[in-house]
């Protein structure tokens, strides 16, 4: 098989899962009306497939800041910070992130994906070890592969399994980076951080937590799982993204280890890519301010999460273990998931369809992302529609 | 590590692989994991966890990039076990 034939084979495998004309992946969105509504084809749909957790995509403060930055500094930086310099906004946002996490330093990356790539490959290298949760995001896997370190996985959120693997590492823990996530994007469950910290303190190692989905969502000021659990000081490095609750693009890493600064000189995903544009940085700074004082948004978000989780459970769906902004209905077969997804769209509800191998353990998921801007009525309608479709899909 | 340990590794691998794939392919040391058994990457990763537990060793998943056949996988496990 030549290179192009291999792609044809992959396309055929995808087509076997999804019949022609079903554009479940990368669905065309024609117009966006608000944080909760858009047009798909000729339908006005409710958006439950975005990561807009605080509902800030149209926050006037962020839009104004982005406009002003474009007017003052132009549309792009046209190069990397190493070569072309760091704008005031890049440096300010890094200080603001460090301050937010009460850390001595912070680094901004161009995407959250690159934040993981850059941090992991900057911290570990060949001969070192990464011990990661088996359900880690692709950016974590790719960062580990880029680093050349030995990659050991533990079973998702299974602390007995993690301990076994830590113990086997013996003296190698000294050069081991342990990685977990605040909220896992597939089932919406949280890492057992207290137990992870306990194991780290018993065996050794350096701990990195990716707060991509928990930033703005967990903790009084929205720091994430580190704040909810009161374990901020026990975690060595925190990464996260601007692309979810902060509604722009970019990523960060913060730490109290002064060595973090060295990543600027060794980490290719930081060095060899253009820095975030002025408008991106400006809207992110405005959004971070809203996030920090957004406990009313978190309250509204959690009201919506709890309501939808309860409604789907009541309707008989099998869900992830923790209620939260990511609520995934687990279906037995890809066909059931597809049927549910299509029927929801016919009821003007857009959610995410996740089929094997993307979902853990060969499961098929219909995943909702709840946000603070959804109204009680919208959530009620989504819950009612799921309930109405249960017997059609699972019956 | 002795010959019999190597045989033990090989037997365990063949046994686990045949139950993972449910295929009619007769599994031998030369069987290709991907082209003949169509083992997908997730099944392979989970198999590695099982082998780690059975032999109490750490097998980095990045070491799998060079592995194609059952024999190569057995050699890798044997090498790691012998060094531990
Ligand atoms: C856990 C996790 N980490 C990192 C990322 C990457 O973030 P970004 O979209 O900013 O590249 C994502 C987003 O998909 C994620 O879910």
Tab-separated table of C-alpha atoms and ligand atoms in Angstrom:
chain	number	residue	atom	x	y	z
A	1	UNK	CA	0.000	0.000	0.000
A	2	UNK	CA	1.456	3.386	-0.905
A	3	UNK	CA	0.980	6.512	1.229
A	4	UNK	CA	-2.155	7.686	-0.511
A	5	UNK	CA	-3.721	4.224	-0.497
A	6	UNK	CA	-3.219	4.107	3.259
A	7	UNK	CA	-5.273	7.302	3.552
A	8	UNK	CA	-7.928	5.752	1.318
A	9	UNK	CA	-8.099	2.761	3.657
A	10	UNK	CA	-8.521	5.063	6.659
A	11	UNK	CA	-11.274	6.957	4.806
A	12	UNK	CA	-13.054	3.690	4.045
A	13	UNK	CA	-12.931	2.712	7.724
A	14	UNK	CA	-14.446	6.067	8.672
A	15	UNK	CA	-17.174	5.737	6.043
A	16	UNK	CA	-18.055	2.308	7.395
A	17	UNK	CA	-18.841	3.996	10.728
A	18	UNK	CA	-20.660	7.003	9.320
A	19	UNK	CA	-23.043	6.688	6.365
A	20	UNK	CA	-22.572	9.118	3.455
A	21	UNK	CA	-23.891	12.578	4.101
A	22	UNK	CA	-23.681	12.386	7.898
A	23	UNK	CA	-21.245	15.131	8.762
A	24	UNK	CA	-20.897	14.393	12.445
A	25	UNK	CA	-17.231	15.336	12.475
A	26	UNK	CA	-16.366	18.927	11.682
A	27	UNK	CA	-19.989	19.866	11.080
A	28	UNK	CA	-20.389	23.096	9.052
A	29	UNK	CA	-21.654	25.918	11.238
A	30	UNK	CA	-23.018	28.676	9.034
A	31	UNK	CA	-23.668	31.450	11.535
A	32	UNK	CA	-23.116	31.883	15.265
A	33	UNK	CA	-25.862	33.842	17.012
A	34	UNK	CA	-24.752	33.738	20.632
A	35	UNK	CA	-22.938	31.614	23.220
A	36	UNK	CA	-25.759	29.075	23.000
A	37	UNK	CA	-27.199	29.240	19.470
A	38	UNK	CA	-25.983	28.869	15.890
A	39	UNK	CA	-27.197	27.857	12.438
A	40	UNK	CA	-26.358	24.439	11.051
A	41	UNK	CA	-27.771	23.978	7.523
A	42	UNK	CA	-31.148	25.696	7.762
A	43	UNK	CA	-31.663	24.884	11.434
A	44	UNK	CA	-31.262	27.220	14.362
A	45	UNK	CA	-29.659	24.887	16.892
A	46	UNK	CA	-28.892	24.918	20.577
A	47	UNK	CA	-25.155	24.530	21.101
A	48	UNK	CA	-24.275	21.768	23.546
A	49	UNK	CA	-21.094	20.729	21.832
A	50	UNK	CA	-18.749	23.615	22.654
A	51	UNK	CA	-16.321	24.154	25.528
A	52	UNK	CA	-17.624	27.644	26.183
A	53	UNK	CA	-18.098	26.793	29.871
A	54	UNK	CA	-18.571	30.311	31.213
A	55	UNK	CA	-20.483	31.455	28.130
A	56	UNK	CA	-18.048	34.307	27.458
A	57	UNK	CA	-17.660	34.076	23.650
A	58	UNK	CA	-19.566	37.341	23.196
A	59	UNK	CA	-18.556	39.093	26.434
A	60	UNK	CA	-18.449	42.807	25.500
A	61	UNK	CA	-15.308	43.367	27.616
A	62	UNK	CA	-13.400	40.740	25.631
A	63	UNK	CA	-14.644	41.900	22.246
A	64	UNK	CA	-13.748	45.506	23.045
A	65	UNK	CA	-10.262	44.530	24.237
A	66	UNK	CA	-9.650	42.522	21.049
A	67	UNK	CA	-10.797	45.421	18.833
A	68	UNK	CA	-8.540	47.879	20.618
A	69	UNK	CA	-5.543	45.548	20.365
A	70	UNK	CA	-5.997	45.093	16.629
A	71	UNK	CA	-6.257	48.852	16.139
A	72	UNK	CA	-3.155	49.517	18.220
A	73	UNK	CA	-0.887	46.551	17.417
A	74	UNK	CA	-2.167	45.020	14.191
A	75	UNK	CA	-3.474	41.591	13.324
A	76	UNK	CA	-0.443	39.400	14.037
A	77	UNK	CA	3.024	39.298	15.543
A	78	UNK	CA	4.413	37.543	12.436
A	79	UNK	CA	6.918	35.476	14.361
A	80	UNK	CA	8.125	33.760	17.481
A	81	UNK	CA	8.885	35.536	20.718
A	82	UNK	CA	12.471	34.331	20.695
A	83	UNK	CA	13.183	36.020	17.363
A	84	UNK	CA	10.589	38.781	17.077
A	85	UNK	CA	10.212	39.805	20.701
A	86	UNK	CA	7.561	39.690	23.406
A	87	UNK	CA	4.794	42.272	23.251
A	88	UNK	CA	3.551	44.003	26.372
A	89	UNK	CA	0.404	41.837	26.285
A	90	UNK	CA	2.309	38.529	26.266
A	91	UNK	CA	4.322	39.583	29.311
A	92	UNK	CA	1.295	41.031	31.092
A	93	UNK	CA	-0.767	37.876	30.551
A	94	UNK	CA	2.077	35.732	31.895
A	95	UNK	CA	2.249	37.876	35.034
A	96	UNK	CA	-1.512	37.701	35.411
A	97	UNK	CA	-1.522	33.898	35.139
A	98	UNK	CA	1.325	33.604	37.662
A	99	UNK	CA	-0.567	35.927	40.008
A	100	UNK	CA	-3.813	34.002	39.520
A	101	UNK	CA	-2.114	30.768	40.636
A	102	UNK	CA	0.099	32.502	43.231
A	103	UNK	CA	3.114	31.176	41.340
A	104	UNK	CA	6.456	32.787	40.618
A	105	UNK	CA	6.306	32.335	36.852
A	106	UNK	CA	4.078	31.640	33.929
A	107	UNK	CA	4.610	31.010	30.233
A	108	UNK	CA	2.069	31.594	27.487
A	109	UNK	CA	1.993	29.242	24.495
A	110	UNK	CA	0.244	29.645	21.156
A	111	UNK	CA	-2.250	26.830	21.807
A	112	UNK	CA	-3.115	24.560	24.718
A	113	UNK	CA	-1.880	21.646	22.642
A	114	UNK	CA	1.502	23.338	22.413
A	115	UNK	CA	1.458	24.165	26.133
A	116	UNK	CA	1.478	20.416	26.839
A	117	UNK	CA	3.925	19.638	24.042
A	118	UNK	CA	6.255	22.421	25.116
A	119	UNK	CA	6.079	21.823	28.856
A	120	UNK	CA	6.440	18.039	28.733
A	121	UNK	CA	9.196	17.989	26.114
A	122	UNK	CA	10.972	20.782	27.983
A	123	UNK	CA	10.871	18.925	31.300
A	124	UNK	CA	11.720	15.356	30.311
A	125	UNK	CA	13.926	13.781	27.660
A	126	UNK	CA	15.418	10.431	26.636
A	127	UNK	CA	16.250	8.331	29.699
A	128	UNK	CA	13.576	10.072	31.820
A	129	UNK	CA	10.097	8.662	32.425
A	130	UNK	CA	6.551	9.982	32.150
A	131	UNK	CA	3.830	8.228	34.130
A	132	UNK	CA	0.499	9.237	32.624
A	133	UNK	CA	-3.163	8.435	33.048
A	134	UNK	CA	-4.256	6.015	30.307
A	135	UNK	CA	-7.085	8.360	29.236
A	136	UNK	CA	-4.806	11.360	28.758
A	137	UNK	CA	-5.536	13.883	26.017
A	138	UNK	CA	-3.661	13.497	22.713
A	139	UNK	CA	-1.608	16.615	23.465
A	140	UNK	CA	-0.170	14.836	26.512
A	141	UNK	CA	0.619	11.671	24.560
A	142	UNK	CA	2.170	13.721	21.750
A	143	UNK	CA	4.227	15.784	24.208
A	144	UNK	CA	5.538	12.556	25.743
A	145	UNK	CA	6.408	11.119	22.333
A	146	UNK	CA	8.151	14.355	21.318
A	147	UNK	CA	10.201	14.271	24.524
A	148	UNK	CA	11.713	10.839	23.868
A	149	UNK	CA	11.116	9.848	27.509
A	150	UNK	CA	9.870	6.373	28.426
A	151	UNK	CA	6.071	6.436	28.566
A	152	UNK	CA	4.310	4.350	31.221
A	153	UNK	CA	0.497	4.473	31.528
A	154	UNK	CA	-1.624	3.746	34.563
A	155	UNK	CA	-5.284	2.727	34.366
A	156	UNK	CA	-7.553	5.734	34.257
A	157	UNK	CA	-8.005	7.228	37.745
A	158	UNK	CA	-6.961	3.890	39.320
A	159	UNK	CA	-4.686	4.667	42.240
A	160	UNK	CA	-3.839	1.050	43.072
A	161	UNK	CA	-2.645	0.694	39.514
A	162	UNK	CA	-0.731	3.967	39.654
A	163	UNK	CA	1.023	2.957	42.864
A	164	UNK	CA	2.076	-0.369	41.376
A	165	UNK	CA	3.682	1.392	38.436
A	166	UNK	CA	5.357	4.036	40.607
A	167	UNK	CA	6.816	1.329	42.830
A	168	UNK	CA	8.224	-0.552	39.839
A	169	UNK	CA	10.088	2.544	38.714
A	170	UNK	CA	12.311	2.363	41.813
A	171	UNK	CA	15.078	4.979	41.677
A	172	UNK	CA	13.835	6.184	38.339
A	173	UNK	CA	11.067	8.203	40.042
A	174	UNK	CA	13.610	10.938	40.554
A	175	UNK	CA	13.434	11.666	36.829
A	176	UNK	CA	9.738	10.843	36.442
A	177	UNK	CA	7.028	13.305	35.478
A	178	UNK	CA	3.533	12.249	36.612
A	179	UNK	CA	0.676	13.710	34.532
A	180	UNK	CA	-3.070	13.865	35.194
A	181	UNK	CA	-5.967	16.134	34.196
A	182	UNK	CA	-8.344	18.219	36.315
A	183	UNK	CA	-11.417	17.119	34.371
A	184	UNK	CA	-11.179	14.426	31.696
A	185	UNK	CA	-12.750	15.518	28.442
A	186	UNK	CA	-14.396	12.239	27.489
A	187	UNK	CA	-16.467	11.335	30.562
A	188	UNK	CA	-16.146	14.574	32.529
A	189	UNK	CA	-14.700	12.831	35.591
A	190	UNK	CA	-12.063	14.404	37.830
A	191	UNK	CA	-8.629	13.100	38.821
A	192	UNK	CA	-8.325	11.851	42.454
A	193	UNK	CA	-5.763	14.577	43.117
A	194	UNK	CA	-5.437	14.056	46.881
A	195	UNK	CA	-4.421	10.436	46.342
A	196	UNK	CA	-2.112	11.289	43.458
A	197	UNK	CA	-0.353	13.860	45.656
A	198	UNK	CA	-0.083	11.333	48.464
A	199	UNK	CA	1.551	8.785	46.180
A	200	UNK	CA	3.862	11.418	44.748
A	201	UNK	CA	4.931	12.403	48.249
A	202	UNK	CA	5.523	8.774	49.204
A	203	UNK	CA	7.439	7.652	46.120
A	204	UNK	CA	8.772	10.908	44.646
A	205	UNK	CA	8.435	12.367	41.175
A	206	UNK	CA	7.318	15.666	39.699
A	207	UNK	CA	3.617	16.353	39.173
A	208	UNK	CA	1.952	18.145	36.265
A	209	UNK	CA	-1.804	18.759	36.149
A	210	UNK	CA	-3.582	19.846	32.960
A	211	UNK	CA	-6.505	22.064	33.963
A	212	UNK	CA	-7.780	22.499	30.370
A	213	UNK	CA	-11.401	21.629	31.182
A	214	UNK	CA	-11.403	22.634	34.854
A	215	UNK	CA	-10.098	26.203	34.499
A	216	UNK	CA	-12.959	28.544	35.332
A	217	UNK	CA	-15.096	25.580	36.329
A	218	UNK	CA	-13.700	24.245	39.616
A	219	UNK	CA	-12.644	26.168	42.719
A	220	UNK	CA	-13.863	29.406	44.231
A	221	UNK	CA	-11.887	31.613	41.829
A	222	UNK	CA	-11.807	29.072	39.006
A	223	UNK	CA	-8.182	27.893	39.245
A	224	UNK	CA	-9.387	24.355	38.668
A	225	UNK	CA	-9.006	21.074	40.538
A	226	UNK	CA	-5.953	22.397	42.412
A	227	UNK	CA	-8.178	24.987	44.058
A	228	UNK	CA	-11.162	22.734	44.642
A	229	UNK	CA	-8.930	20.260	46.483
A	230	UNK	CA	-6.743	22.894	48.187
A	231	UNK	CA	-3.642	21.229	46.726
A	232	UNK	CA	-2.201	24.047	44.621
A	233	UNK	CA	1.069	24.019	46.541
A	234	UNK	CA	1.540	20.276	46.041
A	235	UNK	CA	1.479	20.423	42.251
A	236	UNK	CA	4.751	21.274	40.455
A	237	UNK	CA	3.426	22.424	37.092
A	238	UNK	CA	-0.033	23.412	35.879
A	239	UNK	CA	-0.922	23.646	32.204
A	240	UNK	CA	-4.174	24.744	30.603
A	241	UNK	CA	-5.785	26.323	27.598
A	242	UNK	CA	-7.432	29.605	26.605
A	243	UNK	CA	-9.653	27.774	24.144
A	244	UNK	CA	-12.376	26.678	26.542
A	245	UNK	CA	-13.552	28.873	29.438
A	246	UNK	CA	-11.445	31.823	28.206
A	247	UNK	CA	-12.956	31.683	24.706
A	248	UNK	CA	-9.873	32.418	22.630
A	249	UNK	CA	-6.819	30.348	21.606
A	250	UNK	CA	-3.578	29.735	23.445
A	251	UNK	CA	-2.256	27.890	26.446
A	252	UNK	CA	-0.238	28.369	29.622
A	253	UNK	CA	2.050	26.724	32.106
A	254	UNK	CA	2.608	28.101	35.618
A	255	UNK	CA	4.940	26.948	38.375
A	256	UNK	CA	6.794	27.982	41.486
A	257	UNK	CA	9.934	26.311	40.174
A	258	UNK	CA	12.178	29.057	38.791
A	259	UNK	CA	13.455	26.522	36.238
A	260	UNK	CA	10.199	27.005	34.318
A	261	UNK	CA	11.815	30.052	32.687
A	262	UNK	CA	14.412	27.789	31.087
A	263	UNK	CA	11.674	26.250	28.938
A	264	UNK	CA	11.760	29.406	26.816
A	265	UNK	CA	15.217	28.357	25.607
A	266	UNK	CA	14.788	24.605	25.190
A	267	UNK	CA	11.185	23.980	24.252
A	268	UNK	CA	10.623	23.799	20.490
A	269	UNK	CA	6.809	24.189	20.663
A	270	UNK	CA	7.457	27.524	22.405
A	271	UNK	CA	10.361	28.692	20.256
A	272	UNK	CA	9.540	27.615	16.735
A	273	UNK	CA	6.052	28.995	16.281
A	274	UNK	CA	4.514	32.450	16.058
A	275	UNK	CA	3.365	34.039	19.307
A	276	UNK	CA	-0.350	34.622	19.927
A	277	UNK	CA	-1.809	37.620	18.080
A	278	UNK	CA	-2.473	40.880	19.966
A	279	UNK	CA	-6.257	40.448	19.739
A	280	UNK	CA	-6.031	36.923	21.145
A	281	UNK	CA	-3.923	38.036	24.082
A	282	UNK	CA	-6.131	41.050	24.776
A	283	UNK	CA	-9.404	39.117	24.813
A	284	UNK	CA	-7.799	36.405	26.957
A	285	UNK	CA	-6.650	38.973	29.517
A	286	UNK	CA	-10.148	40.418	29.686
A	287	UNK	CA	-11.660	36.932	29.956
A	288	UNK	CA	-9.239	35.911	32.726
A	289	UNK	CA	-10.382	38.908	34.731
A	290	UNK	CA	-14.033	37.922	34.223
A	291	UNK	CA	-13.197	34.312	35.108
A	292	UNK	CA	-11.473	35.262	38.373
A	293	UNK	CA	-14.444	37.213	39.620
A	294	UNK	CA	-16.964	34.957	37.928
A	295	UNK	CA	-18.302	32.985	40.871
A	296	UNK	CA	-21.832	33.904	39.728
A	297	UNK	CA	-21.016	32.335	36.337
A	298	UNK	CA	-19.724	29.182	38.045
A	299	UNK	CA	-22.876	29.028	40.137
A	300	UNK	CA	-25.033	29.286	37.027
A	301	UNK	CA	-22.849	26.715	35.200
A	302	UNK	CA	-23.122	24.223	38.056
A	303	UNK	CA	-26.881	24.719	38.309
A	304	UNK	CA	-27.113	23.811	34.628
A	305	UNK	CA	-24.725	20.830	34.964
A	306	UNK	CA	-26.566	19.391	37.924
A	307	UNK	CA	-29.929	19.811	36.237
A	308	UNK	CA	-28.908	18.140	32.965
A	309	UNK	CA	-26.977	15.343	34.693
A	310	UNK	CA	-30.033	14.560	36.835
A	311	UNK	CA	-32.397	14.653	33.858
A	312	UNK	CA	-30.258	12.305	31.744
A	313	UNK	CA	-29.750	9.924	34.642
A	314	UNK	CA	-33.469	9.925	35.358
A	315	UNK	CA	-34.117	9.182	31.674
A	316	UNK	CA	-32.048	6.013	32.029
A	317	UNK	CA	-28.778	6.918	30.309
A	318	UNK	CA	-25.456	5.591	31.592
A	319	UNK	CA	-23.289	8.616	32.418
A	320	UNK	CA	-19.762	9.349	33.637
A	321	UNK	CA	-19.253	9.180	37.415
A	322	UNK	CA	-19.102	12.923	38.213
A	323	UNK	CA	-21.668	15.568	37.252
A	324	UNK	CA	-19.945	18.518	35.581
A	325	UNK	CA	-19.865	20.600	32.436
A	326	UNK	CA	-18.918	17.554	30.356
A	327	UNK	CA	-21.813	15.090	30.467
A	328	UNK	CA	-21.378	11.986	28.329
A	329	UNK	CA	-24.083	9.431	27.640
A	330	UNK	CA	-22.412	6.059	27.033
A	331	UNK	CA	-24.079	3.905	24.401
A	332	UNK	CA	-23.481	0.224	23.727
A	333	UNK	CA	-22.846	0.553	19.998
A	334	UNK	CA	-21.683	3.212	17.527
A	335	UNK	CA	-25.025	2.769	15.714
A	336	UNK	CA	-26.986	3.741	18.835
A	337	UNK	CA	-24.772	6.770	19.414
A	338	UNK	CA	-25.179	7.872	15.818
A	339	UNK	CA	-28.959	7.423	15.967
A	340	UNK	CA	-29.171	9.516	19.136
A	341	UNK	CA	-26.877	12.192	17.720
A	342	UNK	CA	-28.897	12.454	14.486
A	343	UNK	CA	-32.214	12.608	16.307
A	344	UNK	CA	-30.957	15.303	18.650
A	345	UNK	CA	-29.896	17.368	15.637
A	346	UNK	CA	-33.355	16.894	14.150
A	347	UNK	CA	-34.641	18.377	17.406
A	348	UNK	CA	-32.238	21.299	16.869
A	349	UNK	CA	-29.723	20.232	19.510
A	350	UNK	CA	-26.059	20.017	18.606
A	351	UNK	CA	-23.895	17.727	20.766
A	352	UNK	CA	-20.656	15.800	20.127
A	353	UNK	CA	-20.548	12.289	18.740
A	354	UNK	CA	-17.509	10.292	19.831
A	355	UNK	CA	-16.908	6.853	18.370
A	356	UNK	CA	-14.194	4.251	18.972
A	357	UNK	CA	-11.234	4.448	19.039
A	358	UNK	CA	-11.495	8.107	20.183
A	359	UNK	CA	-13.584	7.225	23.252
A	360	UNK	CA	-12.004	5.171	26.038
A	361	UNK	CA	-12.496	1.384	26.216
A	362	UNK	CA	-14.165	1.136	22.819
A	363	UNK	CA	-17.261	2.988	24.039
A	364	UNK	CA	-19.464	5.233	21.960
A	365	UNK	CA	-20.419	8.561	23.456
A	366	UNK	CA	-22.913	11.324	22.918
A	367	UNK	CA	-21.334	14.160	24.834
A	368	UNK	CA	-22.945	17.385	25.998
A	369	UNK	CA	-20.994	20.428	27.126
A	370	UNK	CA	-23.020	22.655	29.381
A	371	UNK	CA	-22.321	26.349	29.805
A	372	UNK	CA	-23.255	29.190	32.121
A	373	UNK	CA	-25.200	31.016	29.420
A	374	UNK	CA	-27.693	28.194	28.849
A	375	UNK	CA	-31.063	29.087	30.293
A	376	UNK	CA	-33.016	26.795	32.590
A	377	UNK	CA	-35.546	26.337	29.783
A	378	UNK	CA	-32.884	25.371	27.252
A	379	UNK	CA	-31.443	22.757	29.618
A	380	UNK	CA	-34.931	21.464	30.378
A	381	UNK	CA	-35.632	21.096	26.640
A	382	UNK	CA	-32.360	19.199	26.082
A	383	UNK	CA	-33.079	16.877	29.018
A	384	UNK	CA	-36.669	16.279	27.843
A	385	UNK	CA	-35.508	15.515	24.312
A	386	UNK	CA	-32.912	13.008	25.531
A	387	UNK	CA	-35.640	11.362	27.624
A	388	UNK	CA	-38.043	11.236	24.662
A	389	UNK	CA	-35.389	9.550	22.495
A	390	UNK	CA	-34.309	6.970	25.085
A	391	UNK	CA	-36.648	4.185	24.039
A	392	UNK	CA	-35.995	4.781	20.318
A	393	UNK	CA	-32.242	4.520	20.855
A	394	UNK	CA	-31.876	2.074	23.713
A	395	UNK	CA	-35.175	0.251	23.576
B	1	UNK	CA	16.740	-15.059	33.034
B	2	UNK	CA	16.388	-18.587	31.747
B	3	UNK	CA	15.033	-20.195	28.598
B	4	UNK	CA	11.959	-21.403	30.417
B	5	UNK	CA	11.092	-17.829	31.352
B	6	UNK	CA	11.317	-16.911	27.706
B	7	UNK	CA	8.967	-19.738	26.809
B	8	UNK	CA	6.637	-18.630	29.534
B	9	UNK	CA	6.529	-15.112	28.066
B	10	UNK	CA	5.918	-16.475	24.588
B	11	UNK	CA	3.129	-18.751	25.793
B	12	UNK	CA	1.413	-15.995	27.695
B	13	UNK	CA	1.607	-13.653	24.707
B	14	UNK	CA	0.158	-16.211	22.301
B	15	UNK	CA	-2.594	-17.024	24.747
B	16	UNK	CA	-3.575	-13.416	25.414
B	17	UNK	CA	-3.321	-12.449	21.748
B	18	UNK	CA	-5.596	-15.234	20.632
B	19	UNK	CA	-8.283	-14.272	23.137
B	20	UNK	CA	-7.913	-10.575	22.242
B	21	UNK	CA	-8.336	-11.127	18.539
B	22	UNK	CA	-10.744	-14.071	18.368
B	23	UNK	CA	-9.352	-14.715	14.928
B	24	UNK	CA	-8.704	-17.966	13.163
B	25	UNK	CA	-5.090	-17.046	12.527
B	26	UNK	CA	-2.810	-19.587	14.150
B	27	UNK	CA	-0.542	-17.448	16.334
B	28	UNK	CA	3.157	-18.255	16.130
B	29	UNK	CA	6.281	-16.321	17.030
B	30	UNK	CA	6.378	-14.904	13.489
B	31	UNK	CA	2.783	-13.657	13.435
B	32	UNK	CA	2.600	-9.938	12.643
B	33	UNK	CA	0.565	-8.083	15.274
B	34	UNK	CA	-0.756	-5.386	12.972
B	35	UNK	CA	-1.035	-6.890	9.502
B	36	UNK	CA	-2.134	-10.401	10.520
B	37	UNK	CA	-3.919	-9.910	13.839
B	38	UNK	CA	-5.156	-6.347	13.200
B	39	UNK	CA	-4.458	-5.507	16.832
B	40	UNK	CA	-5.444	-1.871	17.228
B	41	UNK	CA	-3.246	0.481	19.179
B	42	UNK	CA	-5.541	0.630	22.214
B	43	UNK	CA	-5.737	-3.149	22.554
B	44	UNK	CA	-1.971	-3.319	22.285
B	45	UNK	CA	-1.533	-0.655	24.989
B	46	UNK	CA	-3.866	-2.553	27.293
B	47	UNK	CA	-2.035	-5.798	26.594
B	48	UNK	CA	1.205	-4.088	27.618
B	49	UNK	CA	-0.352	-3.137	30.971
B	50	UNK	CA	-1.316	-6.773	31.510
B	51	UNK	CA	2.183	-7.995	30.674
B	52	UNK	CA	3.681	-5.398	33.019
B	53	UNK	CA	1.535	-6.744	35.831
B	54	UNK	CA	2.176	-10.399	35.072
B	55	UNK	CA	5.957	-10.022	35.054
B	56	UNK	CA	6.189	-7.055	37.434
B	57	UNK	CA	8.150	-4.867	34.996
B	58	UNK	CA	7.801	-1.452	33.362
B	59	UNK	CA	7.422	-1.543	29.583
B	60	UNK	CA	7.523	1.917	28.022
B	61	UNK	CA	4.944	2.137	25.247
B	62	UNK	CA	7.346	4.064	23.055
B	63	UNK	CA	9.480	0.892	22.873
B	64	UNK	CA	6.632	-0.608	20.838
B	65	UNK	CA	7.355	1.456	17.740
B	66	UNK	CA	9.878	-1.122	16.508
B	67	UNK	CA	7.756	-4.143	17.358
B	68	UNK	CA	5.990	-5.988	14.545
B	69	UNK	CA	5.916	-9.676	15.405
B	70	UNK	CA	5.041	-11.733	18.451
B	71	UNK	CA	8.700	-12.765	18.701
B	72	UNK	CA	9.871	-9.148	18.789
B	73	UNK	CA	7.399	-8.400	21.560
B	74	UNK	CA	8.541	-11.451	23.527
B	75	UNK	CA	12.180	-10.392	23.060
B	76	UNK	CA	11.401	-6.933	24.397
B	77	UNK	CA	9.630	-8.261	27.487
B	78	UNK	CA	12.420	-10.789	28.049
B	79	UNK	CA	15.104	-8.114	27.772
B	80	UNK	CA	13.339	-5.826	30.238
B	81	UNK	CA	12.618	-8.660	32.656
B	82	UNK	CA	16.229	-9.848	32.543
B	83	UNK	CA	17.517	-6.357	33.298
B	84	UNK	CA	15.174	-5.846	36.224
C	1	LIG	C1	-7.130	17.970	28.327
C	1	LIG	C2	-6.772	18.868	27.198
C	1	LIG	N1	-5.536	19.400	27.150
C	1	LIG	C3	-5.171	20.222	26.144
C	1	LIG	C4	-6.030	20.561	25.122
C	1	LIG	C5	-5.557	21.409	23.973
C	1	LIG	O1	-6.047	22.684	24.021
C	1	LIG	P1	-6.121	23.651	22.765
C	1	LIG	O2	-7.469	23.514	22.170
C	1	LIG	O3	-5.899	25.005	23.328
C	1	LIG	O4	-5.031	23.285	21.810
C	1	LIG	C6	-7.337	20.070	25.168
C	1	LIG	C7	-8.310	20.508	24.150
C	1	LIG	O5	-8.850	19.874	23.350
C	1	LIG	C8	-7.711	19.184	26.206
C	1	LIG	O6	-8.934	18.635	26.246
